[in-house]
Amino acid sequence: QVQLVESGGGLVQAGGSLRLSCAASGSTYSINAMVWYRQAPGKQRELVAGITSGNSTNYADSVKGRFTISRDNAENTVYLQMNSLKPEDTAVYYCNAKAGRRYEYQYWGQGTQVTVSS
């Protein structure tokens, strides 16, 4: 099993920055990709950014140029650097780990609240 713990959320003003962290433990050798999702009130959960074991990244159009996903393999941690934050970025952010050769297993963190005030 894999356990994920997010941290770094908080309240910031528009234009500010936050860095989210997701620390993985357990069977981390099985993880092939780590992804950040977010869910705002009244909206469906959406993909924000993802990174694979091959260091390929992808981003939602709404965050391109503002957010950067990265990983520290030695520490089994993935980061989401969020700059130029907008009120529409307000959501609960969830870390997701995809494991197994065919992504047979998925694991979720508990979520961390990001609130951007205008």
N, CA, C and O atoms as a DFTB+ gen file, in Angstrom:
472 C
 N C O
     1  1       0.822      -1.181       0.000
     2  2       0.000       0.000       0.000
     3  2       0.868       1.247       0.000
     4  3       2.044       1.210       0.361
     5  1       0.264       2.345      -0.411
     6  2       0.915       3.639      -0.438
     7  2       0.082       4.597       0.393
     8  3      -1.145       4.623       0.295
     9  1       0.757       5.373       1.201
    10  2       0.106       6.421       1.965
    11  2       0.611       7.771       1.476
    12  3       1.803       7.941       1.220
    13  1      -0.302       8.728       1.349
    14  2       0.027      10.052       0.853
    15  2      -0.424      11.087       1.868
    16  3      -1.537      11.018       2.388
    17  1       0.440      12.038       2.142
    18  2       0.124      13.116       3.064
    19  2       0.454      14.436       2.402
    20  3       1.610      14.704       2.078
    21  1      -0.573      15.269       2.198
    22  2      -0.380      16.584       1.610
    23  2      -0.144      17.627       2.689
    24  3      -0.598      17.485       3.824
    25  1       0.569      18.670       2.316
    26  2       0.762      19.805       3.201
    27  2       1.035      21.039       2.353
    28  3       1.321      20.932       1.161
    29  1       0.947      22.199       2.967
    30  2       1.295      23.437       2.302
    31  2       0.136      24.318       1.913
    32  3       0.346      25.442       1.457
    33  1      -1.087      23.840       2.080
    34  2      -2.232      24.663       1.752
    35  2      -2.389      25.812       2.731
    36  3      -1.758      25.846       3.787
    37  1      -3.239      26.748       2.357
    38  2      -3.468      27.891       3.221
    39  2      -4.246      28.968       2.515
    40  3      -4.821      28.750       1.448
    41  1      -4.258      30.135       3.125
    42  2      -4.969      31.301       2.623
    43  2      -3.956      32.318       2.116
    44  3      -3.052      32.723       2.847
    45  1      -4.110      32.728       0.864
    46  2      -3.222      33.724       0.271
    47  2      -4.038      34.719      -0.530
    48  3      -5.168      34.437      -0.927
    49  1      -3.459      35.878      -0.761
    50  2      -4.085      36.876      -1.608
    51  2      -3.812      36.582      -3.073
    52  3      -2.823      35.933      -3.415
    53  1      -4.693      37.062      -3.928
    54  2      -4.479      36.923      -5.361
    55  2      -3.108      37.466      -5.742
    56  3      -2.688      38.521      -5.268
    57  1      -2.422      36.729      -6.605
    58  2      -1.081      37.090      -7.004
    59  2       0.008      36.458      -6.162
    60  3       1.185      36.524      -6.515
    61  1      -0.369      35.851      -5.065
    62  2       0.591      35.222      -4.180
    63  2       0.965      33.825      -4.623
    64  3       0.548      33.356      -5.682
    65  1       1.760      33.167      -3.793
    66  2       2.288      31.846      -4.118
    67  2       2.133      30.894      -2.951
    68  3       2.118      31.302      -1.790
    69  1       2.020      29.626      -3.278
    70  2       2.049      28.543      -2.311
    71  2       2.791      27.376      -2.937
    72  3       2.814      27.229      -4.159
    73  1       3.395      26.551      -2.104
    74  2       3.975      25.306      -2.562
    75  2       3.365      24.156      -1.782
    76  3       3.505      24.073      -0.562
    77  1       2.693      23.277      -2.494
    78  2       2.116      22.090      -1.899
    79  2       3.115      20.944      -1.956
    80  3       3.883      20.817      -2.910
    81  1       3.093      20.120      -0.928
    82  2       3.944      18.942      -0.874
    83  2       3.085      17.710      -0.673
    84  3       2.051      17.761      -0.006
    85  1       3.516      16.610      -1.249
    86  2       2.852      15.326      -1.069
    87  2       3.923      14.294      -0.794
    88  3       4.718      13.963      -1.674
    89  1       3.946      13.789       0.418
    90  2       4.927      12.791       0.823
    91  2       4.315      11.403       0.742
    92  3       3.260      11.144       1.323
    93  1       4.976      10.520       0.026
    94  2       4.511       9.149      -0.142
    95  2       5.319       8.203       0.731
    96  3       6.528       8.366       0.894
    97  1       4.641       7.225       1.285
    98  2       5.309       6.193       2.065
    99  2       4.662       4.849       1.762
   100  3       3.616       4.782       1.117
   101  1       5.291       3.788       2.229
   102  2       4.811       2.452       1.945
   103  2       5.509       1.879       0.729
   104  3       6.731       1.973       0.607
   105  1       4.741       1.286      -0.171
   106  2       5.290       0.630      -1.356
   107  2       5.540       1.634      -2.469
   108  3       4.951       1.541      -3.547
   109  1       6.410       2.588      -2.203
   110  2       6.622       3.674      -3.154
   111  2       7.304       3.219      -4.436
   112  3       7.238       3.917      -5.448
   113  1       7.955       2.064      -4.410
   114  2       8.599       1.551      -5.617
   115  2       7.606       1.278      -6.729
   116  3       7.980       1.239      -7.901
   117  1       6.351       1.090      -6.377
   118  2       5.330       0.740      -7.356
   119  2       4.716       1.947      -8.057
   120  3       3.939       1.775      -8.996
   121  1       5.040       3.149      -7.630
   122  2       4.407       4.351      -8.171
   123  2       4.995       4.696      -9.535
   124  3       6.212       4.802      -9.688
   125  1       4.128       4.868     -10.515
   126  2       4.551       5.245     -11.856
   127  2       4.245       6.694     -12.207
   128  3       4.871       7.260     -13.103
   129  1       3.305       7.286     -11.522
   130  2       2.959       8.675     -11.780
   131  2       2.327       9.268     -10.542
   132  3       1.673       8.572      -9.766
   133  1       2.527      10.553     -10.366
   134  2       1.868      11.276      -9.300
   135  2       1.189      12.491      -9.899
   136  3       1.737      13.165     -10.771
   137  1      -0.005      12.754      -9.418
   138  2      -0.881      13.745     -10.029
   139  2      -1.528      14.586      -8.938
   140  3      -1.880      14.082      -7.872
   141  1      -1.676      15.867      -9.220
   142  2      -2.456      16.757      -8.380
   143  2      -3.810      16.995      -9.027
   144  3      -3.897      17.336     -10.207
   145  1      -4.853      16.812      -8.250
   146  2      -6.211      17.151      -8.637
   147  2      -6.724      18.237      -7.703
   148  3      -6.154      18.476      -6.638
   149  1      -7.795      18.882      -8.109
   150  2      -8.453      19.827      -7.223
   151  2      -9.957      19.774      -7.433
   152  3     -10.441      19.397      -8.501
   153  1     -10.676      20.155      -6.402
   154  2     -12.120      20.185      -6.472
   155  2     -12.621      21.416      -5.738
   156  3     -12.384      21.582      -4.541
   157  1     -13.308      22.265      -6.462
   158  2     -13.921      23.451      -5.894
   159  2     -15.390      23.167      -5.601
   160  3     -15.978      22.272      -6.209
   161  1     -15.991      23.919      -4.675
   162  2     -17.406      23.708      -4.371
   163  2     -18.273      23.808      -5.613
   164  3     -18.150      24.755      -6.391
   165  1     -19.150      22.832      -5.797
   166  2     -20.051      22.831      -6.926
   167  2     -19.440      22.417      -8.247
   168  3     -20.121      22.450      -9.272
   169  1     -18.181      22.031      -8.254
   170  2     -17.510      21.631      -9.477
   171  2     -16.960      20.216      -9.345
   172  3     -16.731      19.723      -8.240
   173  1     -16.755      19.578     -10.480
   174  2     -16.170      18.251     -10.489
   175  2     -14.667      18.329     -10.240
   176  3     -14.029      19.353     -10.486
   177  1     -14.128      17.235      -9.754
   178  2     -12.701      17.155      -9.557
   179  2     -11.987      17.218     -10.905
   180  3     -12.407      16.569     -11.863
   181  1     -10.922      17.989     -10.979
   182  2     -10.198      18.149     -12.226
   183  2      -8.706      17.932     -12.018
   184  3      -8.167      18.174     -10.938
   185  1      -8.057      17.474     -13.072
   186  2      -6.614      17.311     -13.042
   187  2      -5.946      18.668     -13.128
   188  3      -6.319      19.500     -13.955
   189  1      -4.967      18.890     -12.284
   190  2      -4.202      20.124     -12.277
   191  2      -2.851      19.923     -12.950
   192  3      -2.496      20.662     -13.868
   193  1      -2.103      18.933     -12.499
   194  2      -0.776      18.665     -13.035
   195  2      -0.388      17.242     -12.705
   196  3      -0.812      16.694     -11.688
   197  1       0.417      16.644     -13.561
   198  2       0.894      15.294     -13.337
   199  2       2.339      15.152     -13.745
   200  3       2.838      15.902     -14.584
   201  1       3.012      14.177     -13.140
   202  2       4.395      13.881     -13.483
   203  2       4.584      12.375     -13.436
   204  3       4.103      11.714     -12.515
   205  1       5.284      11.828     -14.425
   206  2       5.512      10.397     -14.520
   207  2       6.892      10.042     -14.011
   208  3       7.712      10.915     -13.726
   209  1       7.136       8.743     -13.900
   210  2       8.456       8.276     -13.496
   211  2       9.522       8.654     -14.515
   212  3      10.700       8.745     -14.172
   213  1       9.122       8.876     -15.765
   214  2      10.034       9.332     -16.796
   215  2      10.195      10.834     -16.852
   216  3      10.842      11.355     -17.760
   217  1       9.615      11.538     -15.897
   218  2       9.733      12.984     -15.745
   219  2       8.938      13.759     -16.783
   220  3       9.190      14.944     -17.003
   221  1       7.989      13.104     -17.417
   222  2       7.070      13.814     -18.295
   223  2       6.012      14.517     -17.453
   224  3       5.529      13.961     -16.467
   225  1       5.657      15.725     -17.838
   226  2       4.674      16.501     -17.090
   227  2       3.535      16.939     -17.987
   228  3       3.691      17.063     -19.202
   229  1       2.394      17.171     -17.375
   230  2       1.277      17.769     -18.080
   231  2       0.509      18.652     -17.108
   232  3       0.529      18.437     -15.896
   233  1      -0.170      19.653     -17.668
   234  2      -0.859      20.647     -16.868
   235  2      -2.209      20.972     -17.479
   236  3      -2.397      20.902     -18.693
   237  1      -3.134      21.326     -16.620
   238  2      -4.372      21.906     -17.100
   239  2      -4.078      23.243     -17.764
   240  3      -3.184      23.974     -17.337
   241  1      -4.833      23.561     -18.810
   242  2      -4.609      24.820     -19.507
   243  2      -4.713      26.017     -18.568
   244  3      -4.013      27.014     -18.748
   245  1      -5.571      25.921     -17.583
   246  2      -5.813      27.044     -16.699
   247  2      -4.637      27.373     -15.790
   248  3      -4.589      28.461     -15.217
   249  1      -3.686      26.450     -15.647
   250  2      -2.561      26.688     -14.747
   251  2      -1.228      26.733     -15.463
   252  3      -0.204      26.985     -14.827
   253  1      -1.204      26.498     -16.762
   254  2       0.054      26.523     -17.502
   255  2       0.725      27.884     -17.375
   256  3       0.084      28.926     -17.509
   257  1       2.015      27.853     -17.117
   258  2       2.769      29.074     -16.940
   259  2       2.752      29.612     -15.535
   260  3       3.534      30.506     -15.209
   261  1       1.876      29.091     -14.686
   262  2       1.779      29.551     -13.308
   263  2       2.169      28.473     -12.300
   264  3       2.774      28.774     -11.271
   265  1       1.828      27.225     -12.589
   266  2       2.099      26.117     -11.678
   267  2       3.217      25.252     -12.244
   268  3       3.361      25.123     -13.459
   269  1       4.000      24.664     -11.355
   270  2       5.057      23.747     -11.747
   271  2       5.029      22.531     -10.834
   272  3       5.056      22.663      -9.611
   273  1       4.975      21.349     -11.433
   274  2       5.034      20.120     -10.665
   275  2       6.454      19.565     -10.744
   276  3       7.090      19.619     -11.797
   277  1       6.938      19.041      -9.648
   278  2       8.269      18.458      -9.600
   279  2       8.275      17.340      -8.573
   280  3       7.326      17.182      -7.806
   281  1       9.339      16.575      -8.564
   282  2       9.444      15.483      -7.609
   283  2      10.862      15.365      -7.074
   284  3      11.835      15.764      -7.714
   285  1      10.938      14.805      -5.886
   286  2      12.200      14.480      -5.251
   287  2      12.166      12.978      -5.024
   288  3      11.548      12.501      -4.072
   289  1      12.828      12.238      -5.893
   290  2      12.759      10.784      -5.827
   291  2      13.344      10.236      -4.526
   292  3      12.823       9.276      -3.959
   293  1      14.420      10.847      -4.062
   294  2      15.062      10.362      -2.845
   295  2      14.134      10.463      -1.647
   296  3      14.196       9.633      -0.740
   297  1      13.281      11.467      -1.638
   298  2      12.378      11.672      -0.515
   299  2      10.959      11.195      -0.806
   300  3      10.079      11.324       0.046
   301  1      10.725      10.647      -1.997
   302  2       9.394      10.176      -2.382
   303  2       8.346      11.265      -2.190
   304  3       7.275      11.029      -1.629
   305  1       8.670      12.441      -2.658
   306  2       7.817      13.595      -2.474
   307  2       7.591      14.302      -3.805
   308  3       8.515      14.449      -4.605
   309  1       6.370      14.732      -4.032
   310  2       6.040      15.533      -5.200
   311  2       5.583      16.902      -4.719
   312  3       4.943      17.025      -3.675
   313  1       5.916      17.926      -5.491
   314  2       5.600      19.295      -5.135
   315  2       4.757      19.941      -6.219
   316  3       4.830      19.568      -7.390
   317  1       3.965      20.902      -5.814
   318  2       3.247      21.748      -6.753
   319  2       3.508      23.191      -6.355
   320  3       2.960      23.686      -5.370
   321  1       4.350      23.859      -7.131
   322  2       4.630      25.267      -6.917
   323  2       3.568      26.073      -7.636
   324  3       3.420      25.959      -8.853
   325  1       2.833      26.879      -6.905
   326  2       1.721      27.641      -7.449
   327  2       2.041      29.122      -7.319
   328  3       2.138      29.651      -6.212
   329  1       2.204      29.782      -8.448
   330  2       2.490      31.205      -8.488
   331  2       1.342      31.949      -9.145
   332  3       0.497      31.351      -9.812
   333  1       1.319      33.254      -8.949
   334  2       0.295      34.110      -9.546
   335  2      -1.098      33.551      -9.310
   336  3      -1.900      33.438     -10.237
   337  1      -1.375      33.208      -8.076
   338  2      -2.635      32.559      -7.744
   339  2      -3.819      33.483      -7.992
   340  3      -3.746      34.696      -7.797
   341  1      -4.904      32.870      -8.426
   342  2      -6.146      33.564      -8.719
   343  2      -7.255      33.027      -7.832
   344  3      -7.170      31.890      -7.368
   345  1      -8.295      33.818      -7.585
   346  2      -9.406      33.309      -6.782
   347  2      -9.996      32.011      -7.324
   348  3     -10.448      31.171      -6.546
   349  1     -10.002      31.833      -8.630
   350  2     -10.541      30.616      -9.206
   351  2      -9.676      29.386      -8.939
   352  3     -10.089      28.269      -9.251
   353  1      -8.493      29.568      -8.373
   354  2      -7.677      28.438      -7.946
   355  2      -8.128      27.876      -6.601
   356  3      -7.636      26.834      -6.170
   357  1      -9.047      28.549      -5.944
   358  2      -9.530      28.093      -4.648
   359  2     -10.181      26.725      -4.780
   360  3     -11.100      26.542      -5.578
   361  1      -9.705      25.770      -4.001
   362  2     -10.205      24.402      -4.067
   363  2      -9.505      23.574      -3.000
   364  3      -8.548      24.021      -2.368
   365  1     -10.001      22.364      -2.818
   366  2      -9.257      21.364      -2.081
   367  2      -8.368      20.638      -3.079
   368  3      -8.846      20.139      -4.098
   369  1      -7.092      20.581      -2.787
   370  2      -6.122      19.950      -3.669
   371  2      -5.768      18.569      -3.132
   372  3      -5.454      18.411      -1.952
   373  1      -5.821      17.574      -4.008
   374  2      -5.576      16.193      -3.645
   375  2      -4.381      15.638      -4.408
   376  3      -4.245      15.852      -5.613
   377  1      -3.533      14.936      -3.707
   378  2      -2.433      14.209      -4.315
   379  2      -2.895      12.803      -4.649
   380  3      -3.584      12.159      -3.857
   381  1      -2.514      12.335      -5.819
   382  2      -2.899      11.016      -6.299
   383  2      -1.669      10.289      -6.816
   384  3      -0.895      10.849      -7.593
   385  1      -1.487       9.056      -6.392
   386  2      -0.403       8.209      -6.873
   387  2      -0.986       7.066      -7.674
   388  3      -1.912       6.388      -7.231
   389  1      -0.436       6.860      -8.856
   390  2      -0.858       5.772      -9.729
   391  2       0.243       4.724      -9.728
   392  3       1.391       5.015     -10.064
   393  1      -0.114       3.508      -9.350
   394  2       0.862       2.453      -9.147
   395  2       0.519       1.218      -9.957
   396  3      -0.612       1.039     -10.410
   397  1       1.528       0.367     -10.129
   398  2       1.364      -0.845     -10.911
   399  2       1.708      -0.615     -12.370
   400  3       1.667       0.511     -12.864
   401  1       2.045      -1.689     -13.044
   402  2       2.470      -1.587     -14.431
   403  2       1.409      -0.957     -15.316
   404  3       1.729      -0.211     -16.242
   405  1       0.165      -1.248     -15.040
   406  2      -0.946      -0.692     -15.809
   407  2      -1.795       0.251     -14.966
   408  3      -2.992       0.404     -15.213
   409  1      -1.190       0.871     -13.989
   410  2      -1.895       1.780     -13.080
   411  2      -3.062       1.059     -12.419
   412  3      -4.152       1.615     -12.285
   413  1      -2.828      -0.172     -12.011
   414  2      -3.886      -0.967     -11.405
   415  2      -4.351      -0.399     -10.075
   416  3      -5.485      -0.632      -9.655
   417  1      -3.487       0.335      -9.424
   418  2      -3.791       0.849      -8.103
   419  2      -3.666       2.359      -8.091
   420  3      -2.763       2.925      -8.707
   421  1      -4.571       3.000      -7.390
   422  2      -4.518       4.431      -7.175
   423  2      -4.712       4.731      -5.699
   424  3      -5.503       4.087      -5.010
   425  1      -3.980       5.711      -5.240
   426  2      -4.023       6.109      -3.843
   427  2      -4.224       7.610      -3.760
   428  3      -3.744       8.365      -4.606
   429  1      -4.939       8.027      -2.732
   430  2      -5.294       9.432      -2.567
   431  2      -4.867       9.940      -1.206
   432  3      -4.941       9.226      -0.205
   433  1      -4.421      11.180      -1.184
   434  2      -4.204      11.861       0.067
   435  2      -5.502      12.413       0.614
   436  3      -6.555      12.287      -0.012
   437  1      -5.425      13.021       1.775
   438  2      -6.624      13.515       2.443
   439  2      -7.083      14.871       1.918
   440  3      -8.202      15.295       2.205
   441  1      -6.249      15.547       1.163
   442  2      -6.578      16.848       0.622
   443  2      -6.077      17.979       1.491
   444  3      -5.967      17.844       2.709
   445  1      -5.774      19.095       0.851
   446  2      -5.367      20.298       1.565
   447  2      -6.059      21.493       0.929
   448  3      -6.106      21.620      -0.294
   449  1      -6.593      22.365       1.773
   450  2      -7.386      23.494       1.305
   451  2      -6.492      24.637       0.854
   452  3      -5.579      25.046       1.572
   453  1      -6.762      25.147      -0.339
   454  2      -6.120      26.347      -0.850
   455  2      -7.208      27.389      -1.082
   456  3      -8.154      27.154      -1.834
   457  1      -7.067      28.527      -0.438
   458  2      -8.026      29.610      -0.587
   459  2      -7.293      30.861      -1.043
   460  3      -6.336      31.296      -0.402
   461  1      -7.741      31.436      -2.146
   462  2      -7.132      32.631      -2.710
   463  2      -8.156      33.753      -2.626
   464  3      -9.228      33.672      -3.225
   465  1      -7.828      34.780      -1.892
   466  2      -8.736      35.895      -1.705
   467  2      -8.477      36.968      -2.747
   468  3      -7.359      37.114      -3.240
   469  1      -9.522      37.717      -3.076
   470  2      -9.409      38.797      -4.053
   471  2      -9.293      40.151      -3.388
   472  3      -9.189      41.168      -4.073
